[in-house]
CSV table of C-alpha atoms and ligand atoms in Angstrom, one decimal:
chain,number,residue,atom,x,y,z
A,273,MET,CA,0.0,0.0,0.0
A,274,ARG,CA,1.4,3.4,-1.0
A,275,LYS,CA,0.9,6.3,1.5
A,276,TYR,CA,-0.6,9.2,-0.5
A,277,VAL,CA,1.3,12.5,-0.4
A,278,ILE,CA,-0.6,15.7,-0.9
A,279,ALA,CA,1.8,18.6,-1.3
A,280,GLY,CA,1.0,22.2,-1.7
A,281,ASN,CA,3.2,24.3,-4.0
A,282,TRP,CA,2.8,27.9,-3.0
A,283,LYS,CA,5.0,29.2,-5.8
A,284,MET,CA,5.8,32.9,-5.3
A,285,ASN,CA,3.1,33.7,-2.8
A,286,ASN,CA,2.9,34.6,0.9
A,287,THR,CA,5.1,36.5,3.3
A,288,PRO,CA,6.2,34.9,6.6
A,289,ALA,CA,3.3,36.6,8.4
A,290,GLN,CA,0.8,35.3,5.8
A,291,THR,CA,2.5,31.9,6.0
A,292,LYS,CA,1.8,31.7,9.7
A,293,GLU,CA,-1.8,32.8,9.3
A,294,LEU,CA,-2.6,30.3,6.5
A,295,ILE,CA,-0.9,27.3,8.3
A,296,ASN,CA,-2.7,28.1,11.5
A,297,GLU,CA,-6.0,28.1,9.6
A,298,MET,CA,-5.1,24.8,7.9
A,299,LYS,CA,-3.9,22.9,11.0
A,300,PRO,CA,-7.3,22.0,12.4
A,301,LEU,CA,-8.7,21.3,9.0
A,302,VAL,CA,-6.1,18.6,8.1
A,303,ALA,CA,-5.7,17.1,11.5
A,304,GLY,CA,-5.9,13.3,11.5
A,305,ALA,CA,-5.3,13.1,7.7
A,306,SER,CA,-4.5,9.6,6.5
A,307,CYS,CA,-2.1,10.9,3.9
A,308,GLU,CA,1.2,12.7,4.2
A,309,VAL,CA,0.6,16.5,4.2
A,310,VAL,CA,3.3,18.8,2.8
A,311,LEU,CA,3.5,22.5,2.1
A,312,CYS,CA,6.3,23.6,-0.2
A,313,VAL,CA,6.9,27.3,0.4
A,314,PRO,CA,9.2,30.1,-0.7
A,315,PHE,CA,12.7,29.9,0.9
A,316,VAL,CA,12.1,33.0,3.1
A,317,ASP,CA,8.9,31.4,4.5
A,318,ILE,CA,10.4,28.0,5.5
A,319,ALA,CA,11.3,29.0,9.1
A,320,ALA,CA,7.9,30.6,9.7
A,321,ALA,CA,6.2,27.6,8.2
A,322,VAL,CA,8.1,25.1,10.3
A,323,GLU,CA,7.3,27.1,13.4
A,324,ALA,CA,3.6,27.4,12.6
A,325,ALA,CA,3.3,23.7,11.7
A,326,LYS,CA,4.7,22.6,15.0
A,327,GLY,CA,2.3,20.2,16.8
A,328,SER,CA,0.7,19.1,13.6
A,329,ASP,CA,1.5,16.5,10.9
A,330,ILE,CA,2.1,19.1,8.3
A,331,LYS,CA,5.6,18.8,6.8
A,332,ILE,CA,7.4,21.7,5.2
A,333,GLY,CA,9.3,21.7,1.9
A,334,ALA,CA,11.1,24.0,-0.4
A,335,GLU,CA,10.4,24.7,-4.1
A,336,ASN,CA,14.0,24.3,-5.4
A,337,ILE,CA,17.5,23.2,-4.3
A,338,HIS,CA,20.9,23.8,-5.8
A,339,TRP,CA,23.1,20.9,-6.7
A,340,ALA,CA,26.3,22.1,-5.0
A,341,GLU,CA,26.9,21.9,-1.3
A,342,SER,CA,28.1,25.6,-1.1
A,343,GLY,CA,30.0,28.1,-3.1
A,344,ALA,CA,29.8,30.9,-5.6
A,345,PHE,CA,26.2,30.5,-6.8
A,346,THR,CA,24.5,33.8,-6.1
A,347,GLY,CA,20.9,33.5,-5.3
A,348,GLU,CA,20.9,29.7,-4.8
A,349,ILE,CA,20.1,27.6,-1.8
A,350,SER,CA,21.8,24.3,-0.8
A,351,GLY,CA,20.3,21.1,0.6
A,352,ASP,CA,22.1,21.6,4.0
A,353,MET,CA,20.6,25.1,4.3
A,354,LEU,CA,17.1,23.7,3.6
A,355,LYS,CA,17.5,20.9,6.1
A,356,ALA,CA,18.8,23.3,8.7
A,357,ALA,CA,15.8,25.5,8.2
A,358,GLY,CA,13.6,22.5,8.9
A,359,ALA,CA,12.5,21.6,5.4
A,360,GLU,CA,11.8,17.9,4.8
A,361,TYR,CA,10.7,17.9,1.2
A,362,VAL,CA,11.8,19.7,-1.9
A,363,ILE,CA,10.3,20.2,-5.4
A,364,ILE,CA,12.7,19.6,-8.2
A,365,GLY,CA,12.2,20.4,-11.9
A,366,HIS,CA,8.8,22.1,-11.7
A,367,SER,CA,7.8,23.0,-15.3
A,368,GLU,CA,7.9,26.7,-14.3
A,369,ARG,CA,11.6,26.2,-13.5
A,370,ARG,CA,12.1,24.4,-16.8
A,371,GLN,CA,10.2,27.0,-18.8
A,372,TYR,CA,11.4,30.3,-17.2
A,373,PHE,CA,14.7,29.5,-15.6
A,374,GLY,CA,16.4,27.1,-18.0
A,375,GLU,CA,16.1,24.0,-15.9
A,376,THR,CA,17.0,20.9,-17.9
A,377,ASP,CA,16.7,17.2,-17.4
A,378,ASP,CA,20.4,17.1,-16.4
A,379,THR,CA,20.0,19.9,-13.8
A,380,VAL,CA,17.0,18.0,-12.5
A,381,ASN,CA,19.2,15.0,-12.1
A,382,ALA,CA,21.9,17.0,-10.3
A,383,ARG,CA,19.4,18.6,-8.0
A,384,LEU,CA,17.8,15.2,-7.2
A,385,LYS,CA,21.2,13.9,-6.1
A,386,ALA,CA,21.7,16.9,-3.9
A,387,ALA,CA,18.3,16.5,-2.3
A,388,ILE,CA,19.0,12.8,-1.5
A,389,ALA,CA,22.5,13.7,-0.2
A,390,ALA,CA,20.9,16.3,2.2
A,391,GLY,CA,18.3,13.8,3.4
A,392,LEU,CA,15.3,15.6,1.9
A,393,THR,CA,12.4,13.9,0.2
A,394,PRO,CA,12.4,15.0,-3.4
A,395,ILE,CA,9.3,15.6,-5.5
A,396,VAL,CA,10.5,15.3,-9.1
A,397,CYS,CA,8.2,16.9,-11.6
A,398,VAL,CA,7.7,15.7,-15.2
A,399,GLY,CA,5.1,16.5,-17.8
A,400,GLU,CA,4.5,17.3,-21.4
A,401,THR,CA,3.6,20.6,-23.1
A,402,LEU,CA,0.3,20.9,-25.1
A,403,GLU,CA,2.4,20.7,-28.3
A,404,GLN,CA,3.9,17.4,-27.2
A,405,ARG,CA,0.5,16.0,-26.3
A,406,GLU,CA,-0.9,17.0,-29.6
A,407,LYS,CA,2.1,15.3,-31.4
A,408,ASN,CA,1.2,12.2,-29.4
A,409,ILE,CA,4.6,12.0,-27.7
A,410,THR,CA,3.4,12.4,-24.1
A,411,VAL,CA,4.6,9.0,-22.9
A,412,GLU,CA,7.9,9.4,-24.7
A,413,THR,CA,8.4,12.8,-23.1
A,414,VAL,CA,7.8,11.9,-19.5
A,415,ALA,CA,9.7,8.6,-20.0
A,416,MET,CA,12.8,10.5,-21.1
A,417,GLN,CA,12.4,13.1,-18.3
A,418,THR,CA,12.1,10.3,-15.8
A,419,LYS,CA,15.0,8.3,-17.1
A,420,ILE,CA,17.4,11.3,-17.1
A,421,ALA,CA,16.2,12.5,-13.7
A,422,PHE,CA,16.9,9.1,-12.1
A,423,ARG,CA,20.3,8.5,-13.8
A,424,ASP,CA,22.8,7.1,-11.2
A,425,ILE,CA,20.1,7.2,-8.5
A,426,SER,CA,20.2,4.0,-6.4
A,427,THR,CA,17.3,1.7,-5.9
A,428,ALA,CA,16.9,2.6,-2.2
A,429,ASP,CA,17.0,6.3,-3.0
A,430,ALA,CA,14.5,5.9,-5.9
A,431,LYS,CA,12.1,4.2,-3.6
A,432,ASN,CA,12.0,7.2,-1.4
A,433,THR,CA,11.5,9.7,-4.2
A,434,VAL,CA,8.1,11.2,-5.1
A,435,ILE,CA,7.3,11.8,-8.7
A,436,ALA,CA,4.7,14.4,-9.8
A,437,TYR,CA,3.2,14.1,-13.2
A,438,GLU,CA,2.2,17.6,-14.2
A,439,PRO,CA,1.0,18.2,-17.7
A,440,VAL,CA,2.2,21.7,-18.5
A,441,TRP,CA,-1.0,22.6,-20.2
A,442,ALA,CA,-3.0,21.9,-17.0
A,443,ILE,CA,-0.9,24.0,-14.6
A,444,GLY,CA,-2.7,27.1,-13.4
A,445,THR,CA,-5.0,27.0,-16.4
A,446,GLY,CA,-8.0,25.5,-14.8
A,447,LYS,CA,-7.8,22.7,-17.4
A,448,THR,CA,-7.3,19.4,-15.5
A,449,ALA,CA,-6.3,16.2,-17.2
A,450,THR,CA,-9.2,13.8,-17.1
A,451,ASP,CA,-8.9,11.1,-14.5
A,452,GLU,CA,-8.2,8.6,-17.3
A,453,GLN,CA,-5.6,10.8,-19.0
A,454,ALA,CA,-3.7,11.4,-15.7
A,455,ASP,CA,-3.9,7.7,-14.7
A,456,GLU,CA,-2.6,6.6,-18.0
A,457,VAL,CA,0.5,8.7,-17.8
A,458,ASN,CA,1.1,8.0,-14.2
A,459,GLY,CA,0.9,4.3,-15.1
A,460,ALA,CA,3.4,4.8,-17.9
A,461,ILE,CA,5.8,6.5,-15.5
A,462,ARG,CA,5.4,3.6,-13.1
A,463,ASN,CA,6.4,1.3,-16.0
A,464,VAL,CA,9.5,3.3,-16.6
A,465,ILE,CA,10.4,2.9,-12.9
A,466,ALA,CA,9.8,-0.8,-13.2
A,467,GLU,CA,12.1,-1.0,-16.2
A,468,ILE,CA,14.9,0.8,-14.3
A,469,TYR,CA,14.4,-0.6,-10.8
A,470,GLY,CA,12.0,-3.5,-11.0
A,471,LYS,CA,8.5,-4.2,-9.9
A,472,ASP,CA,9.1,-3.7,-6.2
A,473,VAL,CA,10.2,-0.1,-6.5
A,474,ALA,CA,7.5,0.6,-9.1
A,475,ASP,CA,4.8,-0.7,-6.8
A,476,SER,CA,6.0,1.4,-3.9
A,477,ILE,CA,7.0,4.7,-5.4
A,478,VAL,CA,4.5,7.5,-4.9
A,479,ILE,CA,3.4,9.2,-8.2
A,480,GLN,CA,1.3,12.3,-7.8
A,481,TYR,CA,-0.8,14.2,-10.3
A,482,GLY,CA,-0.6,18.0,-10.5
A,483,GLY,CA,-2.2,20.6,-12.6
A,484,SER,CA,-5.4,22.4,-11.6
A,485,MET,CA,-6.2,19.7,-9.0
A,486,ASN,CA,-8.9,21.3,-6.8
A,487,ALA,CA,-11.5,20.5,-4.2
A,488,LYS,CA,-14.0,19.4,-6.9
A,489,ASN,CA,-11.9,17.1,-9.0
A,490,ALA,CA,-9.5,15.7,-6.4
A,491,GLU,CA,-11.6,12.7,-5.3
A,492,GLY,CA,-11.9,11.3,-8.8
A,493,LEU,CA,-8.3,11.7,-9.6
A,494,LEU,CA,-7.1,10.2,-6.3
A,495,ALA,CA,-9.4,7.2,-6.8
A,496,LYS,CA,-7.3,6.1,-9.8
A,497,GLU,CA,-5.0,3.2,-9.5
A,498,HIS,CA,-1.7,5.1,-10.3
A,499,ILE,CA,-2.4,8.4,-8.7
A,500,ASP,CA,-1.0,8.5,-5.2
A,501,GLY,CA,-1.4,12.1,-4.3
A,502,GLY,CA,-1.3,15.6,-5.7
A,503,LEU,CA,0.9,18.5,-6.2
A,504,ILE,CA,-1.4,21.4,-5.6
A,505,GLY,CA,-0.7,25.0,-6.7
A,506,GLY,CA,-3.6,27.5,-6.6
A,507,ALA,CA,-5.8,25.4,-4.3
A,508,SER,CA,-3.1,25.1,-1.7
A,509,LEU,CA,-3.4,28.8,-1.0
A,510,LYS,CA,-6.9,28.3,0.3
A,511,ALA,CA,-7.1,26.5,3.6
A,512,GLN,CA,-10.6,25.0,3.0
A,513,ASP,CA,-9.9,23.8,-0.5
A,514,PHE,CA,-6.6,22.3,0.4
A,515,ALA,CA,-8.2,20.5,3.3
A,516,VAL,CA,-10.9,19.0,1.1
A,517,ILE,CA,-8.1,17.6,-1.2
A,518,VAL,CA,-6.1,16.3,1.8
A,519,ASN,CA,-9.2,14.6,3.2
A,520,ALA,CA,-10.0,13.0,-0.1
A,521,ALA,CA,-6.7,11.2,-0.1
A,522,LYS,CA,-7.3,8.0,1.7
B,889,PGA,P1,-2.0,24.5,-10.1
B,889,PGA,O1,-0.4,24.2,-10.0
B,889,PGA,O2,-2.6,23.5,-9.1
B,889,PGA,O3,-2.2,25.9,-9.7
B,889,PGA,O4,-2.4,24.1,-11.5
B,889,PGA,C1,0.1,23.0,-9.8
B,889,PGA,C2,1.6,23.1,-9.8
B,889,PGA,O5,2.2,23.9,-10.6
B,889,PGA,O6,2.3,22.4,-9.1
């Protein structure tokens, strides 16, 4: 049995004060959840989020990590820094990072290694653009992204990594993949993991869906065989909506 992971991705939203307020509002609403509840927040909000989440089961994550341990990388944050700030998870290779900040499959692989080395649980994002879907190369695209992301990652480490399938055309657009579309691609990703690591890892690895998942469509998506949670953008900024999604993940 895979334990579902529902992770919020706040993107570039909320100050530390707003972070405390929102998490305090969420805490009672997600208490007793049967899934893992994670909020990935901007770097400057991590400390406030960790403080606010104390006494609850909410875990805090970051939205990016640099691959080096330290050094001359202006504006970047290392795994050790995230860990010391109290983060337990980190998003890697979000499509916005790929689209606007030149993230590649190779840098995703480097960041994944850094997250593992720091003892953070990585959430590796893959997903096709609308153009790739229309060209009928969705499965090939996510398979390649997955294979490169996991290059030189051990079986034990792969098992503890979360994958988020996020079709780029569904992110922040209000257009969700249908339950069937999402499940089909999540299943294809699981097959790629089985090819690399075998059935045992494929059966236990958590594969989320992300892209306009909300309080209305979460239940249907999460009921699918290969969807083990969600990476939630917009709806994770609203306590009530996020709680509905968390409580749908059983
Ligand atoms: P969305 O974002 O839920 O707002 O579509 C999801 C994501 O980008 O992780």
